[in-house]
Short mmCIF file of C-alpha atoms in Angstrom, two decimals:
data_model
loop_
_atom_site.label_atom_id
_atom_site.label_comp_id
_atom_site.label_asym_id
_atom_site.label_seq_id
_atom_site.Cartn_x
_atom_site.Cartn_y
_atom_site.Cartn_z
CA ILE A 716 -29.20 -81.23 -51.52
CA SER A 717 -30.47 -78.50 -54.00
CA VAL A 718 -30.02 -78.65 -57.94
CA GLN A 719 -31.84 -77.59 -61.01
CA ASP A 720 -34.23 -79.41 -62.84
CA ASN A 721 -32.39 -79.80 -65.43
CA THR A 722 -28.94 -81.01 -63.41
CA GLN A 723 -27.79 -84.54 -63.47
CA LEU A 724 -26.80 -85.49 -59.82
CA THR A 725 -23.25 -86.71 -58.76
CA ARG A 726 -22.76 -89.44 -57.43
CA ASN A 727 -22.00 -88.04 -54.06
CA GLN A 728 -25.15 -86.39 -54.19
CA VAL A 729 -26.88 -89.45 -54.79
CA ALA A 730 -24.97 -91.27 -52.04
CA GLN A 731 -26.13 -87.83 -50.05
CA LEU A 732 -29.81 -89.13 -50.57
CA ALA A 733 -29.63 -92.46 -49.93
CA LEU A 734 -27.89 -91.52 -46.56
CA ASN A 735 -30.45 -88.78 -45.98
CA ALA A 736 -32.89 -91.46 -46.51
CA LEU A 737 -31.51 -94.18 -44.11
CA GLN A 738 -31.88 -91.30 -41.46
CA ALA A 739 -35.36 -90.56 -41.83
CA THR A 740 -37.79 -91.02 -39.53
CA MET A 741 -40.80 -93.19 -40.80
CA VAL A 742 -44.38 -91.92 -40.36
CA ASP A 743 -47.95 -93.03 -40.50
CA ALA A 744 -50.80 -91.28 -42.02
CA ASP A 745 -53.62 -91.09 -39.67
CA ASP A 746 -56.25 -91.56 -42.62
CA ASN A 747 -59.25 -91.40 -39.99
CA THR A 748 -59.40 -87.47 -40.88
CA LEU A 749 -59.65 -87.89 -44.52
CA ASN A 750 -62.74 -89.11 -46.99
CA ILE A 751 -61.39 -89.91 -50.50
CA THR A 752 -63.82 -91.07 -53.06
CA THR A 753 -63.27 -92.11 -56.50
CA SER A 754 -65.42 -91.94 -59.70
CA THR A 755 -64.76 -94.65 -62.44
CA GLY A 756 -66.42 -92.81 -64.89
CA ASP A 757 -64.01 -90.23 -65.66
CA ALA A 758 -61.40 -91.42 -63.38
CA THR A 759 -61.49 -88.48 -61.47
CA THR A 760 -60.88 -88.65 -57.37
CA THR A 761 -62.52 -86.03 -55.16
CA VAL A 762 -61.29 -85.53 -51.88
CA GLN A 763 -64.23 -84.39 -49.31
CA GLY A 764 -63.19 -82.62 -46.04
CA GLY A 765 -60.39 -83.35 -43.44
CA LYS A 766 -56.83 -83.14 -43.82
CA VAL A 767 -53.99 -86.09 -43.44
CA ASN A 768 -52.25 -86.46 -40.20
CA TYR A 769 -48.68 -88.19 -39.74
CA ILE A 770 -47.42 -89.17 -36.66
CA VAL A 771 -44.13 -90.34 -36.22
CA ARG A 772 -43.12 -94.33 -36.08
CA ALA A 773 -42.35 -95.54 -32.73
CA SER A 774 -40.59 -98.46 -30.72
CA THR A 775 -39.68 -99.42 -27.59
CA ASP A 776 -37.27 -102.16 -28.86
CA ARG A 777 -34.14 -100.31 -27.96
CA LYS A 778 -31.86 -102.43 -30.17
CA VAL A 779 -33.68 -101.80 -32.88
CA ALA A 780 -35.14 -98.28 -32.29
CA THR A 781 -31.63 -96.85 -31.27
CA ALA A 782 -29.06 -97.73 -34.02
CA ILE A 783 -29.41 -94.99 -35.93
CA SER A 784 -31.14 -92.44 -33.69
CA ALA A 785 -32.29 -92.41 -29.78
CA THR A 786 -34.87 -89.38 -30.17
CA GLU A 787 -37.53 -90.24 -27.70
CA THR A 788 -41.05 -89.82 -28.87
CA GLY A 789 -42.70 -88.85 -25.75
CA GLY A 790 -46.14 -90.25 -26.50
CA SER A 791 -46.49 -88.58 -30.13
CA SER A 792 -46.38 -91.93 -31.80
CA SER A 793 -48.51 -94.01 -33.86
CA VAL A 794 -49.01 -96.22 -30.95
CA THR A 795 -51.37 -94.83 -28.65
CA GLY A 796 -49.58 -94.06 -25.41
CA LEU A 797 -46.10 -95.64 -26.50
CA ASN A 798 -43.35 -93.91 -24.98
CA GLY A 799 -40.36 -95.24 -26.96
CA TRP A 800 -37.84 -93.90 -29.69
CA THR A 801 -38.24 -93.18 -33.05
CA ILE A 802 -37.93 -95.64 -36.19
CA GLU A 803 -35.43 -94.68 -38.65
CA LEU A 804 -35.64 -95.90 -42.26
CA GLY A 805 -32.63 -97.78 -41.64
CA GLU A 806 -33.45 -99.26 -38.75
CA GLN A 807 -36.23 -100.81 -40.24
CA LEU A 808 -34.86 -102.04 -43.29
CA TYR A 809 -31.65 -104.04 -41.10
CA ASN A 810 -33.88 -104.26 -38.30
CA GLY A 811 -30.98 -102.81 -35.83
CA ASN A 812 -27.99 -104.21 -37.72
CA LEU A 813 -27.19 -101.13 -39.20
CA VAL A 814 -25.95 -98.69 -36.35
CA LYS A 815 -24.71 -95.26 -36.22
CA ARG A 816 -22.55 -93.91 -33.54
CA ASP A 817 -21.52 -90.03 -32.83
CA THR A 818 -20.39 -89.61 -29.79
CA ASN A 819 -17.46 -87.09 -28.66
CA ALA A 820 -15.61 -89.95 -28.36
CA ILE A 821 -15.35 -90.92 -32.11
CA THR A 822 -12.99 -88.89 -34.19
CA ASP A 823 -11.29 -89.67 -37.47
CA GLU A 824 -7.70 -90.01 -37.71
CA PHE A 825 -7.14 -86.38 -37.85
CA GLY A 826 -8.77 -85.97 -34.65
CA ARG A 827 -12.13 -84.04 -36.33
CA PRO A 828 -15.48 -85.25 -34.73
CA ALA A 829 -16.97 -88.15 -36.71
CA THR A 830 -19.49 -90.64 -36.81
CA GLU A 831 -19.02 -94.40 -37.19
CA TRP A 832 -21.05 -96.84 -39.31
CA ARG A 833 -21.18 -100.55 -38.50
CA LEU A 834 -23.26 -103.37 -40.20
CA LYS A 835 -23.74 -106.35 -37.76
CA GLY A 836 -20.72 -105.36 -35.98
CA GLU A 837 -18.44 -105.06 -38.59
CA LYS A 838 -16.90 -101.40 -39.17
CA ILE A 839 -18.26 -99.46 -42.46
CA GLY A 840 -16.23 -96.60 -42.01
CA VAL A 841 -15.37 -93.12 -39.93
CA TYR A 842 -17.24 -90.04 -41.71
CA ASN A 843 -15.65 -86.34 -40.09
CA ASP A 844 -18.34 -84.19 -39.54
CA GLU A 845 -19.01 -81.07 -41.41
CA PRO A 846 -16.95 -78.22 -39.82
CA ASP A 847 -18.21 -75.01 -39.12
CA VAL A 848 -15.55 -72.94 -40.29
CA THR A 849 -12.86 -74.26 -43.26
CA TYR A 850 -9.69 -71.85 -43.81
CA THR A 851 -6.21 -72.71 -46.09
CA LYS A 852 -4.20 -69.89 -44.75
CA SER A 853 -3.32 -68.90 -41.58
CA VAL A 854 -6.13 -67.40 -39.19
CA LYS A 855 -6.25 -65.36 -36.56
CA VAL A 856 -8.22 -66.23 -33.01
CA GLY A 857 -9.94 -63.24 -33.58
CA GLU A 858 -11.50 -64.22 -36.97
CA ILE A 859 -12.10 -67.54 -36.03
CA TYR A 860 -14.25 -66.17 -32.81
CA LYS A 861 -16.08 -63.91 -35.32
CA ASP A 862 -17.05 -66.59 -38.18
CA LEU A 863 -18.41 -68.76 -35.27
CA GLY A 864 -20.85 -66.23 -34.35
CA LEU A 865 -19.97 -66.19 -30.89
CA ASN A 866 -20.93 -64.01 -28.05
CA ARG A 867 -18.55 -65.27 -25.29
CA THR A 868 -15.02 -66.28 -24.97
CA ILE A 869 -14.16 -69.82 -25.25
CA PRO A 870 -11.73 -70.57 -22.17
CA ALA A 871 -8.55 -72.58 -23.66
CA SER A 872 -9.68 -75.69 -21.20
CA ARG A 873 -12.29 -76.24 -23.35
CA VAL A 874 -10.22 -75.74 -26.72
CA THR A 875 -8.72 -78.81 -28.25
CA VAL A 876 -6.20 -78.95 -31.01
CA TYR A 877 -4.89 -81.61 -33.79
CA VAL A 878 -2.18 -81.47 -36.05
CA ASP A 879 -2.37 -84.48 -38.53
CA GLY A 880 -4.06 -86.22 -35.94
CA VAL A 881 -2.06 -85.67 -32.52
CA GLU A 882 -3.25 -83.41 -30.16
CA ASN A 883 -1.03 -80.37 -29.08
CA SER A 884 1.83 -81.39 -31.74
CA ASN A 885 3.20 -78.26 -32.06
CA GLN A 886 -0.02 -76.11 -31.83
CA THR A 887 -1.51 -75.34 -27.89
CA ALA A 888 -4.56 -74.65 -27.41
CA LYS A 889 -5.65 -70.76 -27.10
CA ALA A 890 -8.73 -69.08 -25.67
CA ILE A 891 -11.32 -68.47 -28.70
CA LYS A 892 -11.88 -64.88 -27.88
CA GLY A 893 -13.22 -61.79 -29.89
CA GLY A 894 -10.24 -59.13 -30.97
CA ASP A 895 -7.54 -62.00 -30.50
CA ASP A 896 -5.25 -60.84 -33.57
CA THR A 897 -1.89 -62.19 -31.84
CA ASN A 898 -2.57 -65.80 -31.74
CA LYS A 899 -3.32 -67.68 -35.12
CA TYR A 900 -3.74 -71.22 -36.22
CA GLY A 901 -3.14 -72.51 -39.68
CA ASP A 902 -0.65 -71.65 -42.43
CA ASN A 903 -0.74 -71.32 -46.89
CA GLY A 904 -1.38 -75.01 -47.51
CA ILE A 905 -2.45 -76.04 -44.51
CA LEU A 906 -6.44 -77.14 -44.08
CA THR A 907 -7.64 -76.04 -41.23
CA GLN A 908 -11.12 -77.11 -39.73
CA VAL A 909 -13.31 -75.65 -36.79
CA PHE A 910 -15.93 -77.64 -34.86
CA TYR A 911 -17.96 -75.77 -32.38
CA ASP A 912 -20.16 -78.03 -29.86
CA GLN A 913 -22.97 -75.54 -28.80
CA ASP A 914 -23.91 -78.21 -26.09
CA ALA A 915 -20.56 -78.86 -24.40
CA ASP A 916 -19.59 -74.81 -25.42
CA SER A 917 -16.30 -76.31 -26.60
CA VAL A 918 -14.38 -75.99 -29.77
CA VAL A 919 -11.97 -78.70 -31.25
CA ILE A 920 -9.66 -77.26 -34.04
CA THR A 921 -7.53 -79.65 -36.54
CA GLU A 922 -4.95 -78.90 -38.78
CA ILE A 923 -4.21 -80.96 -41.56
CA ASN A 924 -0.96 -80.81 -43.89
CA THR A 925 -0.64 -81.48 -47.49
CA TYR A 926 2.82 -82.91 -48.50
CA THR A 927 4.11 -83.97 -51.82
CA GLY A 928 6.12 -86.85 -53.20
CA GLU A 929 6.71 -88.71 -56.26
CA ILE A 930 5.41 -91.95 -57.22
CA ALA A 931 8.32 -94.62 -57.14
CA ARG A 932 5.88 -97.95 -58.19
CA SER A 933 2.22 -99.36 -58.51
CA VAL A 934 2.22 -102.85 -56.88
CA ALA A 935 -1.11 -104.72 -58.30
CA ALA A 936 -3.17 -106.47 -55.61
CA SER A 937 -2.11 -110.01 -55.13
CA GLY A 938 -3.60 -113.24 -53.05
CA THR A 939 -4.70 -111.53 -49.69
CA LYS A 940 -2.58 -108.20 -50.23
CA ASP A 941 -4.57 -105.30 -51.61
CA ALA A 942 -2.94 -103.03 -54.50
CA TYR A 943 -1.15 -100.00 -53.32
CA VAL A 944 1.67 -97.37 -54.67
CA VAL A 945 5.39 -96.60 -52.94
CA ILE A 946 5.38 -92.99 -52.52
CA THR A 947 8.76 -91.56 -52.02
CA THR A 948 8.84 -88.64 -49.88
CA GLU A 949 11.08 -85.58 -50.19
CA GLY A 950 12.10 -82.01 -48.82
CA ASN A 951 13.77 -81.33 -45.63
CA ALA A 952 12.39 -81.98 -41.77
CA GLY A 953 9.40 -79.68 -42.01
CA GLU A 954 8.33 -80.32 -45.39
CA ARG A 955 7.41 -83.76 -44.88
CA PRO A 956 5.82 -85.74 -41.82
CA ALA A 957 7.39 -85.73 -38.73
CA GLY A 958 9.76 -88.65 -38.01
CA VAL A 959 8.99 -89.86 -41.49
CA SER A 960 11.91 -90.34 -44.45
CA GLY A 961 12.39 -92.68 -47.31
CA ASN A 962 9.04 -94.46 -48.73
CA LEU A 963 5.44 -94.88 -47.65
CA ASN A 964 3.24 -97.09 -49.07
CA TYR A 965 -0.68 -96.55 -49.52
CA GLU A 966 -3.34 -98.79 -50.33
CA THR A 967 -5.84 -97.92 -53.56
CA ASP A 968 -6.98 -99.31 -56.68
CA ALA A 969 -5.98 -96.22 -58.50
CA SER A 970 -3.99 -96.16 -61.44
CA PHE A 971 -0.51 -93.84 -60.84
CA ASP A 972 1.78 -93.16 -63.36
CA ASN A 973 5.63 -93.61 -61.95
CA ASP A 974 7.39 -90.35 -61.08
CA VAL A 975 4.27 -88.49 -60.92
CA ARG A 976 4.60 -85.84 -58.35
CA VAL A 977 1.77 -86.47 -55.94
CA LEU A 978 -0.23 -84.47 -53.04
CA TYR A 979 -0.58 -86.89 -49.68
CA THR A 980 -1.72 -86.31 -46.24
CA TYR A 981 -0.45 -88.17 -43.73
CA SER A 982 -2.36 -89.15 -40.13
CA GLN A 983 0.38 -89.02 -37.39
CA SER A 984 -1.92 -90.75 -34.96
CA THR A 985 -2.20 -93.85 -37.13
CA GLU A 986 1.42 -93.20 -39.13
CA GLU A 987 -0.40 -93.66 -42.23
CA VAL A 988 -0.91 -91.97 -45.90
CA MET A 989 -4.69 -90.92 -45.91
CA SER A 990 -5.12 -89.60 -49.06
CA VAL A 991 -3.07 -89.48 -52.46
CA LYS A 992 -3.97 -87.56 -55.75
CA VAL A 993 -1.68 -86.23 -58.79
CA ALA A 994 -0.44 -82.27 -58.50
CA GLU A 995 -1.29 -79.77 -61.04
CA SER A 996 1.91 -78.00 -62.23
CA VAL A 997 2.31 -74.82 -64.11
CA GLU A 998 5.75 -74.42 -66.80
CA GLY A 999 7.12 -70.65 -67.59
CA THR A 1000 9.58 -68.30 -67.26
CA VAL A 1001 10.04 -66.90 -63.81
CA THR A 1002 10.26 -63.19 -64.16
CA ARG A 1003 9.92 -62.28 -60.15
CA ALA A 1004 10.99 -64.39 -56.98
CA GLU A 1005 9.91 -63.38 -53.50
CA ASN A 1006 11.81 -64.15 -50.31
CA SER A 1007 12.15 -62.97 -46.80
CA ASN A 1008 15.38 -60.78 -46.23
CA THR A 1009 16.03 -62.38 -43.32
CA ASN A 1010 15.05 -65.83 -43.42
CA ASP A 1011 15.81 -67.95 -46.49
CA ASN A 1012 12.98 -71.22 -45.25
CA ASP A 1013 10.42 -68.17 -45.75
CA ARG A 1014 9.34 -68.97 -49.35
CA LYS A 1015 7.09 -66.57 -50.66
CA ALA A 1016 5.86 -66.14 -53.94
CA LEU A 1017 6.82 -66.63 -57.90
CA THR A 1018 5.60 -64.81 -60.84
CA ILE A 1019 5.62 -66.97 -63.52
CA ASP A 1020 3.89 -65.33 -66.80
CA ASP A 1021 2.55 -62.49 -65.17
CA HIS A 1022 0.97 -65.23 -62.39
CA ARG A 1023 1.59 -64.53 -59.17
CA TYR A 1024 1.67 -67.89 -56.72
CA THR A 1025 2.36 -68.21 -53.72
CA ALA A 1026 4.21 -70.71 -51.62
CA SER A 1027 2.64 -73.74 -49.74
CA ALA A 1028 4.07 -73.58 -45.55
CA ASN A 1029 5.33 -77.36 -46.94
CA SER A 1030 6.64 -76.21 -50.31
CA ALA A 1031 9.93 -78.31 -51.18
CA GLY A 1032 12.23 -78.23 -53.95
CA GLU A 1033 14.13 -75.29 -54.90
CA ARG A 1034 13.66 -72.51 -52.46
CA THR A 1035 12.86 -69.24 -53.92
CA SER A 1036 15.60 -67.34 -52.79
CA ASP A 1037 17.85 -70.29 -55.34
CA VAL A 1038 15.14 -69.31 -58.19
CA THR A 1039 17.32 -67.59 -61.17
CA VAL A 1040 14.81 -65.10 -62.54
CA LYS A 1041 14.15 -65.39 -66.26
CA ASN A 1042 15.19 -69.01 -66.24
CA ASP A 1043 12.40 -71.66 -66.63
CA TYR A 1044 11.25 -73.73 -63.61
CA VAL A 1045 8.38 -76.27 -63.07
CA VAL A 1046 6.07 -75.09 -60.12
CA TYR A 1047 3.73 -77.92 -58.73
CA LEU A 1048 0.49 -76.97 -57.04
CA ASP A 1049 -1.48 -78.39 -54.12
CA ALA A 1050 -5.30 -78.58 -54.02
CA TYR A 1051 -5.73 -74.78 -52.60
CA GLY A 1052 -3.20 -73.43 -54.94
CA TYR A 1053 -0.26 -72.92 -53.11
CA ILE A 1054 3.03 -73.77 -54.57
CA ILE A 1055 3.98 -77.03 -52.75
CA TYR A 1056 7.24 -77.93 -55.15
CA ILE A 1057 9.77 -75.92 -57.33
CA GLU A 1058 12.32 -77.24 -59.93
CA GLU A 1059 13.80 -76.22 -62.90
CA SER A 1060 12.83 -77.18 -66.27
CA GLU A 1061 14.64 -79.68 -68.29
CA VAL A 1062 15.24 -76.64 -70.48
CA ALA A 1063 17.10 -74.75 -67.66
CA ILE A 1064 18.50 -78.06 -66.14
CA ASN A 1065 20.73 -78.55 -70.06
CA ASN A 1066 22.50 -75.31 -69.44
CA TYR A 1067 24.67 -77.13 -66.75
CA ALA A 1068 28.07 -78.38 -67.82
CA LEU A 1069 31.19 -79.67 -66.05
CA LEU A 1070 34.25 -77.65 -67.07
CA ILE A 1071 37.02 -80.03 -68.29
CA ASN A 1072 39.40 -77.29 -69.08
CA THR A 1073 40.15 -74.07 -70.88
CA ALA A 1074 42.79 -72.20 -73.14
CA SER A 1075 43.62 -68.16 -72.46
CA ASN A 1076 43.26 -65.72 -75.58
CA SER A 1077 47.23 -65.77 -75.33
CA THR A 1078 47.28 -68.37 -77.77
CA PHE A 1079 46.75 -68.32 -81.15
CA ILE A 1080 43.14 -70.36 -81.09
CA GLY A 1081 41.50 -67.77 -78.34
CA ASN A 1082 39.34 -68.10 -74.94
CA ARG A 1083 38.10 -71.52 -75.40
CA ALA A 1084 36.48 -74.01 -73.06
CA ARG A 1085 36.06 -77.81 -73.23
CA LEU A 1086 32.33 -78.42 -71.86
CA LEU A 1087 30.70 -81.89 -70.72
CA PHE A 1088 26.84 -80.70 -71.02
CA THR A 1089 23.89 -83.01 -69.09
CA ASP A 1090 22.79 -84.36 -72.17
CA GLY A 1091 26.16 -86.29 -72.48
CA THR A 1092 27.60 -84.02 -75.42
CA ILE A 1093 31.21 -82.92 -74.90
CA LYS A 1094 31.83 -79.65 -76.76
CA ASN A 1095 35.13 -77.33 -77.39
CA VAL A 1096 33.44 -73.73 -77.44
CA GLU A 1097 34.50 -69.82 -77.82
CA THR A 1098 33.84 -68.18 -74.45
CA GLU A 1099 33.13 -64.65 -73.84
CA LYS A 1100 36.13 -64.26 -71.32
CA ASN A 1101 39.41 -65.49 -70.50
CA TYR A 1102 38.53 -68.65 -67.54
CA ASN A 1103 41.75 -69.85 -67.88
CA THR A 1104 43.92 -67.41 -65.74
CA GLY A 1105 43.10 -64.10 -64.03
CA SER A 1106 40.22 -62.56 -62.13
CA ASP A 1107 37.86 -64.73 -64.37
CA LYS A 1108 39.53 -68.15 -63.93
CA ILE A 1109 37.22 -71.25 -63.36
CA ASN A 1110 39.04 -74.38 -62.02
CA ASP A 1111 39.04 -77.53 -64.22
CA TYR A 1112 36.34 -80.03 -63.21
CA THR A 1113 33.80 -77.10 -62.01
CA ILE A 1114 30.01 -77.03 -62.56
CA VAL A 1115 29.26 -74.21 -64.28
CA THR A 1116 26.06 -72.25 -66.18
CA ALA A 1117 27.10 -71.95 -69.99
CA ARG A 1118 25.18 -69.38 -71.86
CA VAL A 1119 25.39 -69.22 -75.52
CA ASP A 1120 24.89 -66.06 -77.33
CA ALA A 1121 23.49 -65.75 -81.34
CA ASP A 1122 26.90 -65.60 -82.34
CA GLY A 1123 27.78 -68.86 -80.27
CA VAL A 1124 30.03 -67.52 -77.83
CA TYR A 1125 29.40 -69.06 -74.43
CA THR A 1126 29.38 -67.48 -71.26
CA LEU A 1127 30.22 -69.73 -67.78
CA LYS A 1128 29.41 -69.17 -64.50
CA ALA A 1129 30.69 -71.10 -61.69
CA VAL A 1130 27.40 -72.63 -59.46
CA ASP A 1131 27.42 -71.67 -56.12
CA SER A 1132 30.65 -73.22 -54.56
CA THR A 1133 28.54 -74.28 -51.23
CA LYS A 1134 26.63 -76.38 -53.12
CA SER A 1135 28.67 -78.16 -55.64
CA PHE A 1136 30.44 -81.00 -54.44
CA ARG A 1137 33.43 -83.49 -55.96
CA ASN A 1138 34.46 -87.13 -53.86
CA VAL A 1139 37.96 -86.57 -53.57
CA ALA A 1140 40.44 -83.71 -53.60
CA LEU A 1141 40.03 -80.78 -56.57
CA HIS A 1142 42.49 -81.69 -59.39
CA THR A 1143 45.50 -79.86 -58.75
CA GLY A 1144 47.55 -82.89 -60.41
CA ALA A 1145 45.02 -82.98 -63.55
CA THR A 1146 46.18 -81.98 -67.46
CA ASN A 1147 44.33 -81.24 -69.63
CA GLY A 1148 41.44 -82.86 -68.85
CA ALA A 1149 43.23 -86.15 -67.49
CA LEU A 1150 41.94 -87.43 -64.04
CA ALA A 1151 44.41 -88.23 -61.42
CA ALA A 1152 44.83 -91.32 -59.60
CA ALA A 1153 43.74 -89.61 -56.59
CA ASP A 1154 40.75 -88.70 -58.15
CA TYR A 1155 38.94 -91.64 -57.92
CA ALA A 1156 37.42 -92.66 -54.43
CA ASP A 1157 36.71 -96.09 -53.27
CA THR A 1158 32.99 -95.54 -51.90
CA PHE A 1159 30.38 -94.25 -54.67
CA ASN A 1160 27.07 -96.17 -54.61
CA MET A 1161 24.42 -95.01 -56.86
CA LYS A 1162 21.61 -97.64 -57.35
CA SER A 1163 19.04 -97.23 -60.31
CA ASP A 1164 15.35 -96.88 -58.72
CA LYS A 1165 16.54 -96.12 -55.48
CA ALA A 1166 16.74 -92.36 -54.56
CA GLY A 1167 19.43 -92.26 -51.88
CA ILE A 1168 23.42 -91.99 -53.61
CA THR A 1169 25.99 -92.69 -51.17
CA VAL A 1170 29.41 -90.93 -51.76
CA ASP A 1171 33.04 -91.15 -50.39
CA SER A 1172 33.20 -89.78 -46.79
CA SER A 1173 36.29 -87.68 -47.85
CA ALA A 1174 33.52 -85.37 -50.43
CA LYS A 1175 33.82 -82.05 -50.49
CA SER A 1176 32.35 -79.09 -51.30
CA TYR A 1177 34.43 -76.08 -53.65
CA SER A 1178 34.19 -74.15 -51.00
CA GLY A 1179 36.10 -76.99 -49.22
CA ALA A 1180 33.27 -77.87 -46.38
CA ALA A 1181 32.75 -81.34 -45.66
CA ALA A 1182 29.77 -83.09 -47.83
CA THR A 1183 27.45 -85.26 -46.61
CA THR A 1184 27.69 -89.03 -47.58
CA VAL A 1185 24.25 -89.36 -48.69
CA TYR A 1186 22.53 -87.18 -51.47
CA ASN A 1187 19.03 -87.89 -52.77
CA ALA A 1188 18.14 -88.13 -56.76
CA ASN A 1189 14.60 -87.58 -58.19
CA SER A 1190 13.08 -88.00 -61.68
CA ALA A 1191 14.27 -84.74 -62.91
CA THR A 1192 17.74 -85.22 -61.59
CA ALA A 1193 20.14 -84.96 -64.70
CA ILE A 1194 23.26 -88.06 -64.67
CA VAL A 1195 25.85 -88.41 -67.13
CA VAL A 1196 28.11 -91.44 -67.39
CA ALA A 1197 30.94 -91.77 -68.68
CA ASP A 1198 32.13 -95.17 -70.20
CA ALA A 1199 34.63 -96.75 -67.76
CA GLY A 1200 38.14 -95.43 -67.79
CA VAL A 1201 36.74 -92.36 -69.79
CA ASP A 1202 37.72 -88.89 -68.31
CA GLY A 1203 36.61 -85.83 -69.30
CA SER A 1204 39.56 -85.66 -72.44
CA GLY A 1205 37.05 -88.77 -74.12
CA SER A 1206 33.77 -88.57 -75.82
CA ASP A 1207 32.12 -91.76 -75.03
CA PHE A 1208 29.43 -90.70 -72.18
CA THR A 1209 25.62 -91.11 -71.50
CA ALA A 1210 23.30 -88.96 -70.32
CA TYR A 1211 19.90 -89.63 -67.98
CA THR A 1212 16.86 -88.12 -66.87
CA GLY A 1213 15.51 -89.42 -63.68
CA ILE A 1214 17.42 -91.91 -61.07
CA LYS A 1215 15.04 -94.62 -62.41
CA ASN A 1216 16.62 -94.63 -65.35
CA ALA A 1217 20.37 -94.34 -64.29
CA PRO A 1218 22.71 -97.53 -64.01
CA THR A 1219 23.62 -98.83 -61.05
CA ILE A 1220 27.37 -98.33 -60.19
CA THR A 1221 29.06 -99.40 -57.26
CA ALA A 1222 32.93 -98.42 -56.37
CA THR A 1223 35.26 -100.60 -54.59
CA SER A 1224 38.74 -100.50 -53.19
CA THR A 1225 39.75 -103.07 -55.94
CA ALA A 1226 42.37 -101.67 -58.21
CA ASN A 1227 40.91 -99.57 -60.79
CA GLN A 1228 37.32 -99.70 -59.38
CA GLY A 1229 36.78 -96.75 -58.15
CA VAL A 1230 34.75 -93.31 -59.12
CA ALA A 1231 35.49 -89.82 -59.46
CA ALA A 1232 32.08 -88.09 -59.01
CA TYR A 1233 30.64 -84.14 -59.31
CA TRP A 1234 27.47 -82.96 -58.09
CA PHE A 1235 25.47 -79.61 -58.10
CA CYS A 1236 22.41 -79.55 -55.62
CA LYS A 1237 20.34 -76.46 -56.52
CA SER A 1238 18.23 -77.06 -53.12
CA GLY A 1239 19.34 -78.92 -50.03
CA LYS A 1240 20.55 -82.35 -50.77
CA MET A 1241 18.37 -82.86 -53.90
CA ILE A 1242 20.95 -83.82 -56.96
CA THR A 1243 20.59 -81.23 -59.78
CA ALA A 1244 22.68 -82.68 -61.99
CA MET A 1245 26.11 -85.14 -62.00
CA PHE A 1246 28.79 -85.96 -63.62
CA VAL A 1247 30.21 -89.79 -63.11
CA PHE A 1248 33.31 -91.22 -64.10
CA PRO A 1249 34.06 -94.90 -63.62
CA GLU A 1250 37.92 -96.68 -63.50
CA SER A 1251 38.25 -98.71 -66.23
CA ALA A 1252 38.08 -102.11 -64.14
CA LEU A 1253 34.43 -101.40 -62.80
CA GLU A 1254 31.62 -102.56 -64.09
CA ILE A 1255 28.52 -100.85 -64.88
CA GLU A 1256 24.98 -102.36 -64.80
CA ASP A 1257 22.41 -100.90 -67.22
CA SER A 1258 20.26 -101.80 -69.79
CA SER A 1259 19.98 -100.50 -73.32
CA ASN A 1260 16.02 -99.82 -72.75
CA LYS A 1261 17.14 -96.97 -70.23
CA LEU A 1262 19.21 -95.22 -71.93
CA LEU A 1263 18.23 -91.82 -73.75
#
């Protein structure tokens, strides 16, 4: 530990000092070679000849003397002629009951070489060793070879690879040789650590992914149960731990706000969350979105307010190919500065609306549209184009983006028809905003505090493709609910931001208890905006303190 004279030590530095002291070898001074006299008159000390010799303290008591270090003395101990083991401070203080184990068989939850400490047989913890080299982006094998300072190839048979604690899960061992620019390890936002054992001439490579989710709730300690938080996982396969969906628990006394976006690591070997921290966020206007021309999954980078942010390999939320330049977005960053999650800002989401009906310029009122916005307001607006007939026609009950100019004239654009859904057939029979009986489905289940929303099996996208039956919502999802029995021609709507604030609505096959629903998913199955119309006899469970 190296600090300036006037710098206070951190808690970690103090802990390291204590650990160093516990592992320090005890020594005894040979004072026979030094004569010291003290003059009491002027309180001065005179040293006469000789020097201090220090000889390591040792013991032949194996239990005590090898508890922390098994270094043999070879006869050079403070006890003449003794061949034993050195005594460390921790061995002497705890009489051999504080035990350190650092054999090759000991690894942590991510497969990293580690050290285990025990006190009187009870495990204190397992702590990973310091890696020789560390990367947080893709690294070529040849670069690892160079950074380790090797002068010979390490064959693949002596290379072990762990991903999230599982050996060879999706990475195979490759020989570590110079000049290899083909084989790679790691990726953006993946902590790749390399451990070189010089004695065994072997290498261990570990990759630790960072994932993102939201805090669903915090649970206080009670009885014998420790405090923990519930994390709602998000993203498609590859954006969350393999085989994991739904919620994960993490024991911690730390305080997290509900709905806050967090970063977490997960050990596949122990099937548990290993760390959680709040994600840093950046909000601004996107001026450039970069993505591969051939692979929609290759999320490269976003430029926000002249700063370029590169995407993590596990980036979730919207794809960069779906991002609308000049719109406002919130991006969340991992611990290494990579984008881990992308979502539209609340300002941008407010631009979405459900088009109830339109009127053309053939009438004296001009081009008009009736729009239901995500803030729950319904407006009759003047439109730039004729959306009622002709090439610019937009069908009733289509989700659109609505942009207004300085003169109050709106320009509408239907969202991607493959990402916009309805729970039953399109409104061929709807007139002037009135929903037909066939527009209500028997199956719709939305529960407050539950991310999953179940829709009718007959749900379709506006492109005509069959929809899935379960979609997800998060804290940014905009949900507009009509009062029971009110269709788009009415004006009684309540807006909610986030699934936790939304009411519980469950459709049934009983007469007048169906639900008509329209929703848009800008990315995957995560709902960006949803408009819900319950039938007249359907009860809606809500509480006034959740209304926005």
